[in-house]
Coordinates of C-alpha atoms in Angstrom, one line a residue:
X527 CA -5.1 -15.9 -34.8
X528 CA -5.8 -14.2 -31.5
X529 CA -5.9 -17.5 -29.7
X530 CA -2.6 -18.7 -31.3
X531 CA -0.8 -15.4 -30.5
X532 CA -1.9 -15.6 -26.9
X533 CA -1.2 -19.3 -26.5
X534 CA 2.3 -19.2 -28.0
X535 CA 5.0 -19.4 -25.3
X536 CA 2.4 -18.8 -22.6
X537 CA 4.2 -21.2 -20.2
X538 CA 7.8 -20.5 -21.4
X539 CA 8.8 -18.5 -18.3
X540 CA 8.4 -18.9 -14.6
X541 CA 5.9 -17.1 -12.4
X542 CA 6.8 -13.6 -11.3
X543 CA 5.9 -12.1 -7.9
X544 CA 2.3 -11.1 -8.7
X545 CA 1.6 -14.5 -10.2
X546 CA 3.0 -16.2 -7.1
X547 CA 0.4 -14.3 -5.1
X548 CA -2.3 -15.4 -7.6
X549 CA -1.5 -19.1 -7.3
X550 CA -1.4 -19.0 -3.5
X551 CA -4.5 -16.8 -3.0
X552 CA -6.5 -19.0 -5.3
X553 CA -5.9 -21.8 -2.9
X554 CA -6.8 -19.7 0.2
X555 CA -3.2 -19.3 1.3
X556 CA -1.6 -15.9 2.0
X557 CA 2.0 -15.3 0.9
X558 CA 4.2 -16.1 3.9
X559 CA 1.4 -18.2 5.4
X560 CA -0.3 -16.1 8.0
X561 CA -3.0 -18.9 8.2
X562 CA -0.4 -21.7 8.2
X563 CA 1.2 -21.4 11.7
X564 CA 0.0 -24.9 12.4
X565 CA 2.1 -26.0 9.4
X566 CA 5.3 -24.0 9.7
X567 CA 5.4 -22.9 13.4
X568 CA 4.7 -26.1 15.4
X569 CA 6.1 -25.7 18.9
X570 CA 7.3 -29.3 19.1
X571 CA 8.7 -29.8 15.6
X572 CA 10.2 -27.8 12.8
X573 CA 9.0 -30.4 10.2
X574 CA 6.0 -30.2 7.9
X575 CA 4.6 -32.2 5.0
X576 CA 2.7 -31.5 1.8
X577 CA -0.3 -33.2 3.4
X578 CA -0.3 -30.6 6.2
X579 CA 0.3 -27.8 3.8
X580 CA -2.8 -28.8 1.8
X581 CA -5.1 -29.0 4.8
X582 CA -8.6 -27.9 3.6
X583 CA -9.2 -24.2 3.5
X584 CA -12.4 -22.3 4.5
X585 CA -14.0 -19.1 3.2
X586 CA -12.3 -17.3 6.0
X587 CA -8.9 -18.5 4.7
X588 CA -9.8 -17.2 1.3
X589 CA -10.8 -13.8 2.7
X590 CA -7.5 -13.6 4.7
X591 CA -5.4 -14.6 1.7
X592 CA -7.0 -11.9 -0.6
X593 CA -6.7 -9.4 2.2
X594 CA -3.1 -10.0 3.1
X595 CA -1.7 -10.7 -0.3
X596 CA -3.7 -8.5 -2.7
X597 CA -5.2 -5.7 -0.6
X598 CA -8.6 -7.3 -0.7
X599 CA -8.6 -7.1 -4.5
X600 CA -10.1 -9.2 -7.3
X601 CA -12.1 -11.9 -5.4
X602 CA -14.2 -12.6 -8.5
X603 CA -11.0 -13.5 -10.4
X604 CA -9.6 -15.7 -7.6
X605 CA -12.9 -17.5 -7.2
X606 CA -13.0 -18.2 -10.9
X607 CA -9.4 -19.4 -10.9
X608 CA -10.1 -21.7 -7.9
X609 CA -12.8 -23.4 -9.9
X610 CA -10.6 -23.6 -13.0
X611 CA -7.7 -25.2 -11.1
X612 CA -10.1 -27.7 -9.6
X613 CA -11.0 -28.8 -13.1
X614 CA -7.7 -28.5 -14.9
X615 CA -4.9 -28.7 -12.4
X616 CA -2.0 -26.4 -11.2
X617 CA 0.5 -26.3 -14.1
X618 CA 1.7 -22.9 -15.2
X619 CA -0.2 -23.1 -18.5
X620 CA -3.4 -24.1 -16.7
X621 CA -2.9 -21.1 -14.3
X622 CA -2.5 -18.7 -17.3
X623 CA -5.1 -20.3 -19.5
X624 CA -8.1 -18.2 -18.2
X625 CA -6.1 -15.1 -19.2
X626 CA -5.6 -16.6 -22.7
X627 CA -9.3 -17.4 -23.0
X628 CA -10.6 -14.0 -21.8
X629 CA -8.0 -12.3 -24.0
X630 CA -9.3 -14.2 -27.0
X631 CA -12.9 -13.6 -26.2
X632 CA -12.3 -9.9 -25.9
X633 CA -11.2 -9.9 -29.6
X634 CA -14.4 -11.7 -30.5
X635 CA -16.5 -9.3 -28.4
X636 CA -14.8 -6.3 -30.1
X637 CA -16.1 -7.6 -33.4
X638 CA -19.6 -8.1 -32.3
X639 CA -19.6 -4.7 -30.4
X640 CA -18.8 -2.9 -33.6
X641 CA -21.3 -4.9 -35.6
X642 CA -24.0 -4.0 -33.2
X643 CA -23.4 -0.4 -32.2
X644 CA -21.5 1.3 -35.1
X645 CA -24.1 1.1 -37.8
X646 CA -22.8 2.3 -41.2
X647 CA -23.5 0.5 -44.4
X648 CA -23.5 -3.3 -43.9
X649 CA -20.3 -3.7 -46.0
X650 CA -18.5 -0.8 -44.2
X651 CA -19.6 -2.1 -40.7
X652 CA -18.3 -5.6 -41.5
X653 CA -15.0 -4.2 -42.6
X654 CA -14.7 -1.9 -39.6
X655 CA -15.5 -4.8 -37.2
X656 CA -12.8 -7.0 -38.8
X657 CA -10.2 -4.2 -38.7
X658 CA -11.1 -3.5 -35.0
X659 CA -10.8 -7.1 -34.1
X660 CA -7.5 -7.4 -36.0
X661 CA -6.0 -4.5 -34.1
X662 CA -7.2 -6.1 -30.8
X663 CA -5.6 -9.3 -32.0
X664 CA -2.1 -7.9 -32.3
X665 CA -2.3 -5.3 -29.5
X666 CA 0.8 -5.9 -27.4
X667 CA -0.8 -5.1 -24.0
X668 CA -3.5 -7.7 -24.7
X669 CA -1.0 -10.4 -25.7
X670 CA 1.3 -9.7 -22.8
X671 CA -1.4 -9.9 -20.2
X672 CA -2.7 -13.1 -21.8
X673 CA 0.6 -14.6 -20.6
X674 CA 0.1 -13.4 -17.0
X675 CA -2.0 -15.2 -14.4
X676 CA -3.7 -12.0 -13.1
X677 CA -7.1 -10.4 -13.4
X678 CA -6.5 -8.0 -16.3
X679 CA -7.8 -9.8 -19.3
X680 CA -10.9 -10.9 -17.3
X681 CA -11.5 -7.3 -16.4
X682 CA -11.0 -6.1 -20.0
X683 CA -13.6 -8.6 -21.2
X684 CA -16.1 -7.9 -18.4
X685 CA -16.1 -4.2 -18.8
X686 CA -16.4 -4.4 -22.6
X687 CA -19.4 -6.8 -22.2
X688 CA -20.9 -4.4 -19.6
X689 CA -20.6 -1.5 -22.0
X690 CA -22.1 -3.7 -24.8
X691 CA -25.1 -4.5 -22.5
X692 CA -25.4 -0.9 -21.4
X693 CA -25.7 0.4 -25.0
X694 CA -28.3 -2.3 -25.8
X695 CA -30.3 -1.1 -22.8
X696 CA -30.1 2.5 -24.1
X697 CA -31.1 1.4 -27.6
X698 CA -34.0 -0.6 -26.4
X699 CA -35.2 2.0 -24.0
X700 CA -35.8 4.3 -26.9
X701 CA -38.5 1.9 -28.0
X702 CA -39.4 1.0 -24.4
X703 CA -38.5 -2.6 -25.0
X704 CA -35.6 -3.0 -22.4
X705 CA -36.3 -6.1 -20.4
X706 CA -35.7 -6.6 -16.7
X707 CA -33.3 -9.4 -17.6
X708 CA -31.0 -6.8 -19.3
X709 CA -30.8 -4.7 -16.2
X710 CA -30.1 -7.8 -14.1
X711 CA -27.4 -8.8 -16.4
X712 CA -25.9 -5.3 -16.4
X713 CA -26.0 -5.2 -12.6
X714 CA -24.2 -8.6 -12.4
X715 CA -21.5 -7.4 -14.9
X716 CA -20.9 -4.2 -12.9
X717 CA -20.5 -6.2 -9.7
X718 CA -18.2 -8.8 -11.3
X719 CA -16.1 -6.2 -13.0
X720 CA -15.5 -4.2 -9.9
X721 CA -14.8 -7.4 -7.9
X722 CA -12.3 -8.4 -10.6
X723 CA -10.4 -5.0 -10.5
X724 CA -11.4 -2.0 -8.5
X725 CA -10.3 0.5 -11.2
X726 CA -13.0 -0.8 -13.5
X727 CA -15.1 1.9 -11.8
X728 CA -13.5 4.3 -14.4
X729 CA -15.5 2.5 -17.1
X730 CA -18.7 2.9 -15.2
X731 CA -17.9 6.5 -14.5
X732 CA -18.0 6.9 -18.3
X733 CA -21.4 5.1 -18.4
X734 CA -22.7 7.6 -15.8
X735 CA -21.4 10.6 -17.8
X736 CA -23.1 9.2 -20.9
X737 CA -26.4 9.0 -19.1
X738 CA -25.9 12.5 -17.6
X739 CA -25.1 14.1 -21.0
X740 CA -27.2 12.2 -23.5
X741 CA -30.1 10.4 -21.8
X742 CA -33.2 12.5 -21.1
X743 CA -35.7 9.8 -19.9
X744 CA -36.2 9.7 -16.1
X745 CA -37.2 6.0 -16.1
X746 CA -33.9 5.1 -17.6
X747 CA -32.0 7.1 -15.0
X748 CA -34.1 5.4 -12.3
X749 CA -33.6 1.8 -13.6
X750 CA -29.8 2.3 -14.2
X751 CA -29.5 4.0 -10.8
X752 CA -31.1 1.0 -9.1
X753 CA -28.8 -1.4 -11.1
X754 CA -25.8 0.6 -9.9
X755 CA -27.0 0.7 -6.4
X756 CA -27.6 -3.1 -6.2
X757 CA -24.2 -3.8 -7.8
X758 CA -22.4 -1.5 -5.3
X759 CA -24.4 -3.2 -2.6
X760 CA -22.9 -6.5 -3.6
X761 CA -19.4 -5.0 -3.7
X762 CA -20.0 -3.4 -0.3
X763 CA -20.7 -6.8 1.2
X764 CA -17.2 -7.8 0.2
X765 CA -15.7 -4.5 1.5
X766 CA -17.6 -4.7 4.8
X767 CA -17.6 -8.4 5.7
X768 CA -15.1 -10.1 3.3
X769 CA -11.5 -9.7 2.4
X770 CA -12.0 -6.2 1.2
X771 CA -12.1 -4.8 4.8
X772 CA -8.4 -4.0 4.7
X773 CA -8.5 -2.3 1.2
X774 CA -8.8 1.3 2.1
X775 CA -6.4 1.2 5.0
X776 CA -3.8 -0.6 2.8
X777 CA -4.3 1.9 0.0
X778 CA -3.8 4.8 2.4
X779 CA -0.6 3.2 3.7
X780 CA 0.7 2.6 0.2
X781 CA 0.0 6.2 -0.9
X782 CA 2.0 7.5 2.1
X783 CA 4.8 4.9 1.6
X784 CA 5.3 5.6 -2.1
X785 CA 5.0 9.3 -1.5
X786 CA 7.8 9.0 1.1
X787 CA 9.9 7.1 -1.4
X788 CA 9.2 9.6 -4.1
X789 CA 10.4 12.4 -1.8
X790 CA 13.4 10.7 -0.3
X791 CA 14.6 7.9 -2.7
X792 CA 12.9 8.1 -6.1
X793 CA 15.5 6.0 -8.0
X794 CA 17.1 3.3 -5.8
X795 CA 14.2 2.2 -3.7
X796 CA 13.7 -1.3 -5.0
X797 CA 10.3 -0.6 -6.5
X798 CA 11.4 1.3 -9.7
X799 CA 11.3 5.0 -10.6
X800 CA 8.8 6.8 -8.2
X801 CA 8.7 10.6 -8.6
X802 CA 6.8 13.3 -6.7
X803 CA 3.5 14.1 -8.4
X804 CA 4.5 17.5 -9.8
X805 CA 2.9 18.7 -13.0
X806 CA 6.1 18.1 -15.1
X807 CA 6.7 14.7 -13.6
X808 CA 3.1 13.5 -14.1
X809 CA 3.1 15.0 -17.7
X810 CA 6.3 13.1 -18.7
X811 CA 5.1 9.9 -17.0
X812 CA 1.8 10.1 -18.8
X813 CA 3.2 10.6 -22.3
X814 CA 4.3 7.0 -22.9
X815 CA 1.0 5.8 -21.4
X816 CA -1.1 7.8 -23.8
X817 CA 1.3 7.1 -26.7
X818 CA 1.1 3.3 -26.2
X819 CA -2.7 3.4 -26.0
X820 CA -2.7 3.8 -29.8
X821 CA -1.0 1.1 -31.8
X822 CA 0.2 3.6 -34.5
X823 CA 2.2 5.6 -31.9
X824 CA 3.1 2.6 -29.7
X825 CA 6.7 2.9 -28.5
X826 CA 7.4 6.4 -29.9
X827 CA 7.5 8.1 -26.5
X828 CA 10.7 6.1 -25.5
X829 CA 12.3 6.4 -28.9
X830 CA 11.9 10.1 -29.7
X831 CA 15.2 11.8 -28.8
X832 CA 15.9 15.5 -29.0
X833 CA 13.5 18.5 -29.1
X834 CA 14.7 19.6 -32.6
X835 CA 14.0 16.2 -34.1
X836 CA 10.5 16.1 -32.5
X837 CA 9.7 19.7 -33.6
X838 CA 10.7 19.0 -37.2
X839 CA 8.5 15.8 -37.2
X840 CA 5.6 17.8 -35.8
X841 CA 6.0 20.6 -38.4
X842 CA 6.1 18.0 -41.2
X843 CA 2.9 16.5 -39.8
X844 CA 1.2 19.9 -39.7
X845 CA 2.3 20.6 -43.3
X846 CA 0.9 17.2 -44.4
X847 CA -2.4 18.0 -42.7
X848 CA -2.6 21.4 -44.5
X849 CA -2.0 19.7 -47.9
X850 CA -4.6 17.0 -47.2
X851 CA -7.2 19.5 -46.0
X852 CA -6.6 21.9 -48.8
X853 CA -6.5 19.4 -51.8
X854 CA -8.2 16.2 -50.8
X855 CA -11.6 17.2 -52.3
X856 CA -10.3 19.0 -55.4
X857 CA -11.3 17.3 -58.6
X858 CA -8.1 18.2 -60.4
X859 CA -5.2 17.8 -58.0
X860 CA -2.1 19.7 -59.0
X861 CA 0.7 17.3 -59.9
X862 CA 3.1 18.7 -57.3
X863 CA 0.6 17.8 -54.5
X864 CA 0.7 14.1 -55.5
X865 CA 4.3 14.0 -54.5
X866 CA 4.2 16.5 -51.6
X867 CA 3.5 14.1 -48.7
X868 CA 6.1 11.5 -49.5
X869 CA 8.6 14.3 -50.2
X870 CA 8.0 15.9 -46.9
X871 CA 8.2 12.6 -45.0
X872 CA 11.4 11.6 -46.7
X873 CA 12.9 15.1 -46.3
X874 CA 12.5 14.7 -42.5
X875 CA 14.3 11.4 -42.7
X876 CA 17.4 13.2 -44.0
X877 CA 17.3 15.5 -41.0
X878 CA 16.7 13.3 -38.0
X879 CA 19.9 12.6 -36.1
X880 CA 18.7 9.4 -34.4
X881 CA 16.0 6.8 -34.8
X882 CA 14.9 8.2 -38.2
X883 CA 12.2 5.6 -38.8
X884 CA 10.5 6.3 -35.4
X885 CA 10.6 10.0 -36.2
X886 CA 9.1 9.3 -39.6
X887 CA 6.2 7.5 -37.8
X888 CA 5.9 10.5 -35.4
X889 CA 5.6 12.9 -38.4
X890 CA 2.7 10.8 -39.7
X891 CA 1.0 10.8 -36.3
X892 CA -0.8 14.1 -36.8
X893 CA -2.2 13.2 -40.2
X894 CA -3.4 9.9 -38.7
X895 CA -5.3 11.7 -35.9
X896 CA -6.6 14.2 -38.5
X897 CA -8.1 11.3 -40.5
X898 CA -9.7 10.0 -37.4
X899 CA -11.3 13.3 -36.8
X900 CA -12.5 13.4 -40.4
X901 CA -14.0 9.9 -39.9
X902 CA -15.9 11.0 -36.8
X903 CA -17.3 14.1 -38.4
X904 CA -18.0 12.8 -41.9
X905 CA -18.8 9.1 -41.7
X906 CA -21.6 9.2 -39.1
X907 CA -25.0 10.8 -38.8
X908 CA -25.5 13.6 -36.2
X909 CA -27.5 11.1 -34.2
X910 CA -24.4 8.9 -33.8
X911 CA -22.3 11.7 -32.2
X912 CA -23.2 10.7 -28.6
X913 CA -21.9 7.2 -29.2
X914 CA -18.7 8.5 -30.7
X915 CA -18.1 10.9 -27.8
X916 CA -18.8 7.9 -25.5
X917 CA -16.0 5.9 -27.2
X918 CA -13.7 8.8 -26.7
X919 CA -14.6 9.1 -23.0
X920 CA -14.0 5.3 -22.6
X921 CA -10.7 5.7 -24.3
X922 CA -9.4 8.5 -22.1
X923 CA -11.1 8.5 -18.7
X924 CA -9.3 5.5 -17.2
X925 CA -5.9 7.1 -17.9
X926 CA -7.0 10.6 -16.8
X927 CA -8.3 9.0 -13.6
X928 CA -4.8 7.6 -13.0
X929 CA -3.3 11.0 -13.4
X930 CA -5.9 12.5 -10.9
X931 CA -5.0 9.8 -8.4
X932 CA -1.3 10.5 -8.9
X933 CA -1.8 14.1 -7.8
X934 CA -4.1 13.0 -5.0
X935 CA -1.6 10.5 -3.6
X936 CA 1.5 12.6 -4.3
X937 CA 3.5 10.1 -6.4
X938 CA 3.7 8.7 -9.9
X939 CA 3.9 5.0 -9.1
X940 CA 0.4 4.1 -10.3
X941 CA 0.6 5.8 -13.7
X942 CA 1.1 2.6 -15.6
X943 CA -0.6 1.1 -18.7
X944 CA -2.1 -2.0 -17.1
X945 CA -4.3 0.1 -14.7
X946 CA -6.0 1.8 -17.6
X947 CA -6.1 -1.2 -19.9
X948 CA -9.9 -1.2 -19.9
X949 CA -9.8 1.6 -22.4
X950 CA -7.9 -0.4 -25.1
X951 CA -10.9 -2.1 -26.8
X952 CA -12.5 1.3 -27.5
X953 CA -9.1 2.7 -28.8
X954 CA -8.9 -0.3 -31.1
X955 CA -12.2 0.8 -32.6
X956 CA -11.1 4.4 -33.0
X957 CA -7.9 3.3 -34.7
X958 CA -9.9 1.1 -37.1
X959 CA -12.0 4.1 -38.0
X960 CA -8.8 6.0 -38.9
X961 CA -7.5 3.1 -41.0
X962 CA -10.8 2.7 -42.8
X963 CA -10.8 6.5 -43.5
X964 CA -7.2 6.3 -44.7
X965 CA -7.9 3.7 -47.4
X966 CA -10.9 5.7 -48.5
X967 CA -8.6 8.6 -49.5
X968 CA -7.0 9.2 -52.9
X969 CA -3.8 7.3 -53.5
X970 CA -1.6 10.3 -53.1
X971 CA -2.8 10.5 -49.5
X972 CA -3.3 6.8 -48.7
X973 CA -0.2 5.3 -50.2
X974 CA 2.6 7.3 -48.3
X975 CA 0.7 7.1 -45.0
X976 CA 0.0 3.4 -45.5
X977 CA 3.7 2.9 -46.0
X978 CA 4.4 4.6 -42.7
X979 CA 1.7 2.4 -41.0
X980 CA 3.5 -0.6 -42.5
X981 CA 6.8 0.5 -40.9
X982 CA 5.0 1.0 -37.5
X983 CA 3.6 -2.5 -37.9
X984 CA 7.2 -3.8 -38.1
X985 CA 8.0 -2.0 -34.9
X986 CA 4.9 -3.7 -33.3
X987 CA 6.1 -7.1 -34.6
X988 CA 9.5 -6.5 -33.0
X989 CA 7.8 -5.6 -29.7
X990 CA 5.8 -8.8 -29.8
X991 CA 9.0 -10.7 -30.4
X992 CA 10.5 -9.0 -27.3
X993 CA 7.3 -9.9 -25.3
X994 CA 7.6 -13.6 -26.4
X995 CA 11.3 -13.5 -25.4
X996 CA 10.5 -12.0 -22.0
X997 CA 12.6 -8.9 -22.9
X998 CA 10.0 -6.1 -22.9
X999 CA 10.1 -4.7 -19.3
X1000 CA 7.1 -2.4 -19.8
X1001 CA 4.9 -5.4 -20.6
X1002 CA 6.6 -8.4 -18.9
X1003 CA 8.6 -6.6 -16.1
X1004 CA 11.8 -8.3 -17.2
X1005 CA 14.6 -7.3 -19.5
X1006 CA 16.6 -10.5 -18.9
X1007 CA 14.5 -13.6 -19.8
X1008 CA 13.3 -15.8 -17.0
X1009 CA 13.8 -19.5 -17.0
X1010 CA 11.1 -22.2 -16.7
X1011 CA 9.4 -22.2 -13.3
X1012 CA 12.2 -23.2 -10.8
X1013 CA 9.6 -24.2 -8.1
X1014 CA 7.7 -26.5 -10.4
X1015 CA 11.0 -28.1 -11.5
X1016 CA 12.1 -28.5 -7.8
X1017 CA 8.8 -30.2 -7.0
X1018 CA 9.2 -32.7 -9.8
X1019 CA 12.8 -33.4 -8.8
X1020 CA 11.8 -34.0 -5.2
X1021 CA 9.1 -36.4 -6.3
X1022 CA 11.6 -38.3 -8.4
X1023 CA 14.4 -38.5 -5.7
X1024 CA 12.6 -38.6 -2.4
X1025 CA 12.5 -41.9 -0.4
X1026 CA 11.2 -42.5 3.1
X1027 CA 13.6 -41.1 5.7
X1028 CA 14.8 -38.2 3.5
X1029 CA 14.4 -34.5 4.4
X1030 CA 13.8 -31.5 2.1
X1031 CA 15.5 -28.3 3.3
X1032 CA 14.3 -24.9 2.1
X1033 CA 16.3 -21.7 2.0
X1034 CA 15.0 -18.5 3.4
X1035 CA 15.6 -14.8 3.2
X1036 CA 15.2 -12.1 5.9
X1037 CA 11.6 -10.8 5.8
X1038 CA 10.7 -7.2 5.1
X1039 CA 7.5 -6.3 6.8
X1040 CA 6.0 -2.9 5.9
X1041 CA 2.6 -2.9 7.5
X1042 CA 0.7 -4.8 10.2
X1043 CA -1.0 -6.9 7.5
X1044 CA 2.5 -8.0 6.3
X1045 CA 3.4 -9.5 9.7
X1046 CA 3.6 -13.3 9.8
X1047 CA 5.1 -13.7 13.3
X1048 CA 8.5 -15.0 12.0
X1049 CA 11.6 -13.1 11.0
X1050 CA 12.4 -15.3 8.0
X1051 CA 10.3 -16.0 4.9
X1052 CA 8.7 -19.3 3.9
X1053 CA 7.7 -18.3 0.3
X1054 CA 10.1 -20.8 -1.3
X1055 CA 8.7 -23.6 0.7
X1056 CA 5.1 -22.5 -0.1
X1057 CA 5.8 -22.3 -3.9
X1058 CA 7.4 -25.8 -4.0
X1059 CA 4.6 -27.4 -1.9
X1060 CA 1.9 -25.9 -4.2
X1061 CA 3.2 -28.3 -6.9
X1062 CA 3.7 -31.4 -4.6
X1063 CA 1.0 -34.1 -4.3
X1064 CA -1.6 -33.1 -1.7
X1065 CA -1.4 -36.4 0.2
X1066 CA 2.4 -36.7 0.2
X1067 CA 4.2 -37.1 3.6
X1068 CA 7.6 -35.9 2.6
X1069 CA 9.5 -34.5 5.7
X1070 CA 10.5 -30.9 5.1
X1071 CA 11.8 -28.0 7.1
X1072 CA 13.1 -24.5 6.7
X1073 CA 16.9 -24.1 6.9
X1074 CA 17.5 -20.7 8.4
X1075 CA 21.2 -20.9 7.7
X1076 CA 20.8 -21.2 4.0
X1077 CA 19.6 -18.4 1.6
X1078 CA 19.7 -20.0 -1.8
X1079 CA 19.6 -23.8 -2.1
X1080 CA 16.7 -26.2 -2.0
X1081 CA 18.4 -29.4 -0.7
X1082 CA 17.4 -33.0 -0.3
X1083 CA 19.2 -34.8 2.5
X1084 CA 19.2 -38.6 2.1
X1085 CA 18.2 -40.2 5.4
X1086 CA 20.4 -43.3 5.1
X1087 CA 23.7 -41.7 4.1
X1088 CA 23.3 -38.0 5.0
X1089 CA 24.2 -37.1 1.4
X1090 CA 23.0 -33.6 0.4
X1091 CA 21.6 -33.3 -3.1
X1092 CA 21.0 -29.7 -4.4
X1093 CA 17.6 -29.7 -6.0
X1094 CA 17.9 -26.0 -7.1
X1095 CA 20.1 -23.0 -6.4
X1096 CA 18.0 -19.9 -6.5
X1097 CA 21.1 -17.7 -6.4
X1098 CA 19.6 -14.9 -4.3
X1099 CA 17.0 -13.0 -6.3
X1100 CA 18.2 -14.3 -9.7
X1101 CA 15.5 -17.0 -9.9
X1102 CA 13.0 -15.6 -7.3
X1103 CA 11.3 -13.5 -9.9

């Protein structure tokens, strides 16, 4: 099911800006061609061919591409993708397929993670593992990022696998049976995770806190410390000698740039809403991030309107908690109690002035979290408490780190879900604990709350439909659906119509260069030409040039007649996603 949900419509829409960077970087080409002056800036000719565009690239080209087009970020992902493309080609589906695979494998790993580390009765553990895997299967963030050719699903998988190996090491060290191979594997996973996404360090911060709080054996500290040191040594090689050399400088510039926008032009800046990092601004920006971490509150932060509606929903939730706490263990439950929870929930529906179903879900949120707390306290032995606290740390620390960095940088631009997505597998497990606890309650508790959960499942299904239709901006960046890849289409059209003597003309827009690393040495952009050539045959000798008088149309000029055939009209930014 996970594979089908991730594969469905995975190539329905064209590449957006970050994915364009992905496809070029994976081939050792920076966006705007800083290492392609011999192709686009020949002093004696304005013409270039696909064969020139595809001249072999070196490791230095790869480093420069990562440095210029992705702040020295994610070399492990780009190296993996380069190998994948070598084997399976450069179609949009091929480009996104590793994201689909890692997204599917994460669901499988969630299942085995629960089976191995949350040891209840065999039947209960099996059920908990299946519920956890199902929640991961339908999690909107996981599905959306499986449709994106970026590093995220690879990072989610690697960090979960690293946590899995970390807990096996801790478990085996209690019996002094942890092998050197486990530490080597853990070291490799730490390195690969950080080199797939720098913010995975938040997961390993949680590992360090677990060791600090709960591990009392010096040899374990020593061995894990050496593993971390060696892993950071590998990462440092990239930062000191590879494409990561520019990372800290670029991050510093970005922090200053976005802070300036937050202070001078927070709304109409071309990058979205960027606010100064005041406590109220960060608080309100964080609410939807925390709400969407948990599938039973997903979407509520943007749908809850009016303080009075929210206050009433919270009061109803508190009353439900009081009734559950007071009567759930009584042998003889009063008759009125059996109808109290549905009555309270439905009474709120009569009051809410807008989005009543969403406010109904909000009123059930507190009982859901209460049941999660009951599960953590009642369903596990005291010796399991460190693991449960570890899951909570892993669920919260990545997002809390984003909030800390927002205050440090002075703006809210980085407070976004995808940068804390490493926490989602652990949240799926906690939600599964709540669901399992819910269905272990008496019917007067479980039935009304399960009905609310069913309603929320409907909202999640609607969100998935929006993701598949490219109309969920939080997850896909677009509210108006994209078309199929216009550059792939243009390349196929050129191959179909080109004859010797013809010339392909590419449009160009005026370049915006923000930093030294953005500078290409030319006042116009060549990105359209790059993105068409990436799909053209590598040995083709089609004559092509940049038409600096045209902004929108890719044109084929027939050599014999001079006829101009419009291959594609990009219409400004309409098709330049």
